[in-house]
XYZ file of C-alpha atoms in Angstrom:
321
model
C 0.000 0.000 0.000
C 2.821 2.348 0.918
C 4.692 1.543 -2.307
C 1.539 2.087 -4.371
C 0.929 5.458 -2.719
C 4.521 6.563 -3.292
C 4.291 5.525 -6.930
C 1.054 7.462 -7.381
C 2.633 10.558 -5.873
C 5.645 10.092 -8.145
C 3.437 9.851 -11.228
C 1.564 12.966 -10.142
C 4.837 14.850 -9.743
C 6.066 13.669 -13.152
C 2.839 14.814 -14.800
C 3.001 18.214 -13.091
C 6.623 18.609 -14.149
C 5.825 17.773 -17.782
C 2.996 20.321 -17.890
C 5.080 23.001 -16.142
C 8.055 22.515 -18.473
C 5.767 22.362 -21.501
C 4.496 25.890 -20.949
C 7.919 27.555 -20.912
C 8.340 28.013 -24.645
C 4.828 29.382 -25.153
C 5.402 31.991 -22.431
C 8.891 32.896 -23.669
C 8.062 33.304 -27.377
C 5.955 36.499 -26.900
C 8.764 38.036 -24.823
C 11.275 37.298 -27.580
C 8.882 38.728 -30.168
C 8.640 41.843 -27.964
C 12.317 42.447 -28.672
C 13.962 40.900 -25.606
C 17.047 38.852 -26.485
C 16.433 35.093 -25.972
C 19.487 34.788 -23.709
C 18.201 37.631 -21.560
C 14.847 35.863 -21.239
C 16.737 32.766 -20.081
C 18.744 34.910 -17.656
C 15.544 36.314 -16.105
C 14.165 32.797 -15.839
C 17.219 31.281 -14.163
C 18.235 34.287 -12.054
C 14.682 34.761 -10.788
C 14.393 31.111 -9.788
C 17.871 31.200 -8.211
C 16.820 34.211 -6.117
C 13.699 32.413 -4.893
C 15.754 29.366 -3.862
C 18.695 31.389 -2.494
C 17.805 30.586 1.163
C 18.030 26.883 0.292
C 21.441 27.338 -1.349
C 22.729 29.297 1.660
C 21.466 26.644 4.048
C 23.375 23.933 2.143
C 26.597 25.828 1.442
C 28.714 22.686 1.781
C 27.165 20.926 -1.241
C 29.410 22.542 -3.930
C 32.462 21.339 -1.991
C 31.030 17.875 -1.416
C 29.620 17.344 -4.945
C 31.343 19.850 -7.244
C 30.813 17.763 -10.376
C 27.092 17.310 -9.702
C 26.490 21.009 -9.003
C 28.564 22.228 -11.961
C 27.074 19.684 -14.362
C 23.498 20.390 -13.317
C 24.034 24.140 -13.531
C 25.937 24.209 -16.830
C 24.171 21.444 -18.778
C 20.773 20.567 -17.297
C 19.877 24.218 -16.671
C 22.014 26.742 -18.563
C 22.780 24.823 -21.757
C 19.346 23.296 -22.082
C 17.352 26.481 -21.451
C 19.600 28.816 -23.439
C 19.703 26.620 -26.539
C 15.952 25.941 -26.407
C 15.021 29.620 -26.116
C 17.453 30.631 -28.874
C 15.915 27.880 -31.013
C 12.305 29.038 -30.532
C 13.353 32.522 -31.597
C 13.992 31.029 -35.065
C 11.621 28.035 -35.366
C 8.156 27.136 -33.989
C 7.924 25.969 -30.375
C 6.469 22.592 -31.367
C 9.288 21.851 -33.799
C 11.950 22.797 -31.261
C 10.514 20.566 -28.544
C 10.175 17.619 -30.931
C 13.811 17.950 -31.992
C 14.732 17.813 -28.305
C 13.125 14.407 -28.048
C 15.970 12.942 -30.060
C 17.612 12.606 -26.634
C 17.047 8.842 -26.237
C 18.520 8.249 -29.684
C 21.554 10.360 -28.807
C 22.086 8.499 -25.553
C 21.796 5.075 -27.148
C 24.186 6.172 -29.886
C 26.694 7.209 -27.226
C 26.362 3.842 -25.474
C 26.701 1.856 -28.695
C 29.455 3.726 -30.527
C 31.436 5.531 -27.809
C 31.136 3.157 -24.863
C 30.983 0.225 -27.323
C 28.263 -1.522 -25.346
C 25.515 -3.477 -27.100
C 21.922 -2.232 -27.188
C 18.820 -4.332 -27.707
C 17.015 -4.549 -31.029
C 13.967 -2.942 -29.426
C 16.041 0.040 -28.331
C 17.583 0.319 -31.796
C 14.123 0.204 -33.389
C 13.096 3.088 -31.139
C 16.015 5.110 -32.448
C 15.039 4.327 -36.047
C 11.442 5.392 -35.351
C 12.592 8.656 -33.760
C 14.945 9.469 -36.635
C 12.278 8.642 -39.230
C 9.845 10.870 -37.395
C 12.350 13.703 -37.316
C 12.768 13.589 -41.104
C 9.016 14.220 -41.310
C 9.084 16.979 -38.678
C 11.750 19.006 -40.506
C 10.531 17.900 -43.984
C 14.004 16.888 -45.060
C 12.757 16.052 -48.562
C 12.140 19.759 -49.192
C 15.612 20.791 -48.093
C 14.543 21.436 -44.482
C 11.305 23.362 -44.013
C 12.678 25.352 -41.071
C 15.664 27.525 -40.222
C 18.736 25.267 -40.140
C 20.441 27.203 -37.339
C 17.298 27.038 -35.226
C 17.185 23.273 -35.706
C 20.850 23.062 -34.729
C 20.187 24.977 -31.509
C 17.288 22.627 -30.686
C 19.555 19.643 -31.339
C 22.086 21.133 -28.922
C 19.330 21.452 -26.330
C 18.577 17.749 -26.823
C 22.227 16.940 -26.099
C 22.139 19.002 -22.905
C 18.823 17.533 -21.799
C 20.256 14.035 -21.635
C 22.351 15.331 -18.739
C 19.214 16.300 -16.822
C 18.062 12.742 -16.157
C 21.587 11.428 -15.663
C 22.351 14.047 -13.021
C 18.879 14.073 -11.448
C 19.291 10.395 -10.548
C 23.009 10.680 -9.716
C 23.745 9.056 -6.362
C 20.064 8.916 -5.417
C 20.444 5.439 -3.910
C 23.328 6.462 -1.631
C 22.858 7.161 2.055
C 24.328 10.655 1.695
C 22.333 11.591 -1.421
C 21.749 15.369 -1.462
C 18.198 16.680 -1.288
C 16.794 17.417 -4.768
C 15.907 20.993 -3.859
C 19.489 21.733 -2.786
C 20.873 20.419 -6.075
C 18.381 22.560 -7.994
C 19.144 25.655 -5.885
C 22.896 25.413 -6.436
C 22.462 24.498 -10.105
C 20.328 27.599 -10.626
C 22.941 29.722 -8.847
C 25.650 28.389 -11.181
C 23.394 29.004 -14.169
C 22.619 32.560 -13.065
C 26.318 33.411 -12.779
C 27.174 31.932 -16.181
C 24.203 33.550 -17.916
C 24.995 36.934 -16.379
C 28.366 36.813 -18.122
C 26.836 35.631 -21.401
C 23.521 37.509 -21.626
C 24.732 40.958 -20.438
C 21.432 41.822 -18.697
C 22.626 45.375 -18.011
C 22.154 46.116 -21.728
C 18.494 45.050 -21.666
C 15.664 47.523 -22.174
C 13.962 46.957 -18.824
C 11.041 49.204 -19.756
C 9.840 46.475 -22.124
C 8.690 44.463 -19.102
C 6.026 47.098 -18.543
C 4.577 46.519 -22.011
C 1.931 44.107 -23.238
C 3.124 41.022 -25.126
C 1.108 39.382 -27.896
C 0.086 35.864 -26.887
C -1.606 34.824 -30.090
C -4.538 37.196 -30.647
C -4.549 38.533 -27.084
C -2.239 40.845 -25.164
C -0.899 39.939 -21.720
C 1.475 41.830 -19.407
C 5.073 40.876 -20.126
C 5.821 40.724 -16.397
C 3.083 38.092 -15.997
C 4.813 35.877 -18.561
C 8.122 36.317 -16.716
C 6.430 35.322 -13.460
C 5.028 32.174 -15.081
C 8.411 31.199 -16.543
C 10.225 31.726 -13.232
C 7.737 30.262 -10.754
C 5.974 27.531 -12.728
C 8.232 26.565 -15.638
C 11.422 26.638 -13.560
C 10.991 26.350 -9.782
C 7.942 24.065 -9.841
C 9.042 22.187 -12.972
C 12.563 21.331 -11.822
C 11.564 20.505 -8.244
C 8.706 18.177 -9.213
C 10.793 16.690 -12.025
C 13.742 15.739 -9.821
C 11.418 14.442 -7.094
C 9.659 12.317 -9.719
C 12.973 10.833 -10.884
C 13.897 10.033 -7.286
C 10.492 8.438 -6.672
C 9.948 6.540 -9.926
C 13.456 6.156 -11.332
C 14.587 7.773 -14.582
C 12.945 5.195 -16.838
C 9.331 5.643 -15.704
C 9.671 9.372 -15.037
C 11.215 9.818 -18.470
C 8.289 8.136 -20.196
C 5.806 10.424 -18.429
C 7.983 13.407 -19.338
C 7.199 12.702 -22.975
C 3.946 14.559 -22.355
C 6.013 17.758 -22.301
C 6.275 17.690 -26.094
C 2.522 17.175 -26.417
C 1.788 20.032 -23.990
C 4.247 22.432 -25.631
C 3.013 21.659 -29.146
C -0.646 21.861 -28.137
C -0.250 25.172 -26.297
C 1.724 26.663 -29.191
C -1.006 25.548 -31.574
C -3.838 27.043 -29.486
C -2.192 30.151 -27.999
C 0.379 31.127 -30.650
C -1.394 29.786 -33.749
C 1.758 27.801 -34.642
C -0.038 25.096 -36.573
C 1.837 21.992 -37.649
C 1.289 20.399 -41.020
C 0.218 16.802 -41.442
C 3.850 15.747 -41.987
C 4.884 17.359 -38.688
C 1.987 15.738 -36.794
C 2.840 12.282 -38.146
C 6.540 12.873 -37.584
C 5.962 14.090 -34.030
C 3.955 10.959 -33.229
C 6.818 8.824 -34.577
C 9.391 10.762 -32.552
C 7.424 10.272 -29.326
C 6.778 6.609 -30.136
C 10.474 6.102 -30.812
C 11.381 7.850 -27.560
C 8.938 5.613 -25.678
C 10.312 2.418 -27.263
C 13.931 3.457 -26.708
C 13.126 4.482 -23.146
C 11.375 1.275 -22.125
C 13.738 -1.124 -23.886
C 16.364 -2.427 -21.514
C 20.037 -2.631 -22.426
C 22.477 -5.338 -21.384
C 24.098 -4.481 -18.082
C 27.749 -3.409 -18.314
C 30.451 -5.262 -16.419
C 30.666 -4.324 -12.761
C 33.051 -1.465 -12.089
C 33.782 0.837 -9.171
C 32.314 3.803 -11.093
C 29.394 2.495 -13.188
C 28.296 4.539 -16.167
C 24.671 5.632 -16.661
C 22.391 3.236 -18.502
C 20.133 4.104 -21.392
C 16.863 4.368 -19.494
C 16.695 8.129 -19.885
C 14.439 10.492 -21.764
C 15.136 14.239 -21.967
C 12.974 16.997 -20.545
C 13.494 20.282 -18.810
C 12.679 22.704 -21.563
């Protein structure tokens, strides 16, 4: 009974995380269209969330010394790299296309395991990769010479690479007795991300008066500051906290499958709120990408030989947009 209740709570957290992450691109796109640089939007997102969780970071000041690799990796890859590349991508291509490209993550991870680590993968996992890649050719309409901005697609692909790190690091050391609390990892990761993005985004050059303007969310105008509040509170603080808790509760495999709803949420919201309609080829391709991610995620891989520092397995699906 206790296990069933914990699993139900974990599934609820994973669903909430997927919906919270899924709304980030739709809220950010109007701010970018308002003239705010995508990197500055990311800086506001990360710095605002870091400020909210600053008391947590101060209370756990020893964590960066105890787990420097975990804190640096989570801050630089799972937060900074992922968010920055995703927001730069949606400035050039539709939100739905960007999020679908990100779901090449399972294929990227399995490719790393097979060709870099030289470990075998199952036929089921390989078929998932083939499905995802076939779906992506439909999403970008490769037969027409790419239907979308090539640089935007490249940025989204980079976000997919960074997102693989999210599930690897979120589950890192979770079964150890001294595993750090998820909220402390997130707080320090956001602090690292805020520092890095401050140096990259140059927020002092931003036109701060634009936050007092109305931003066009489809055919309606909403206060820009309201969109910033949503991105900071819901799509970052709530999304990361519930996402990491879900990984700890369910394990990366199950949580990753549920996280696939993020692509559906992001695409659906962009369709309804931003009028970014996908063609039939994109819809079919998106379904194939998600199906491939699901197959690759749920297919087990042969266990590697025992070692003192085991490498992550392939039961990961990206999220955290």
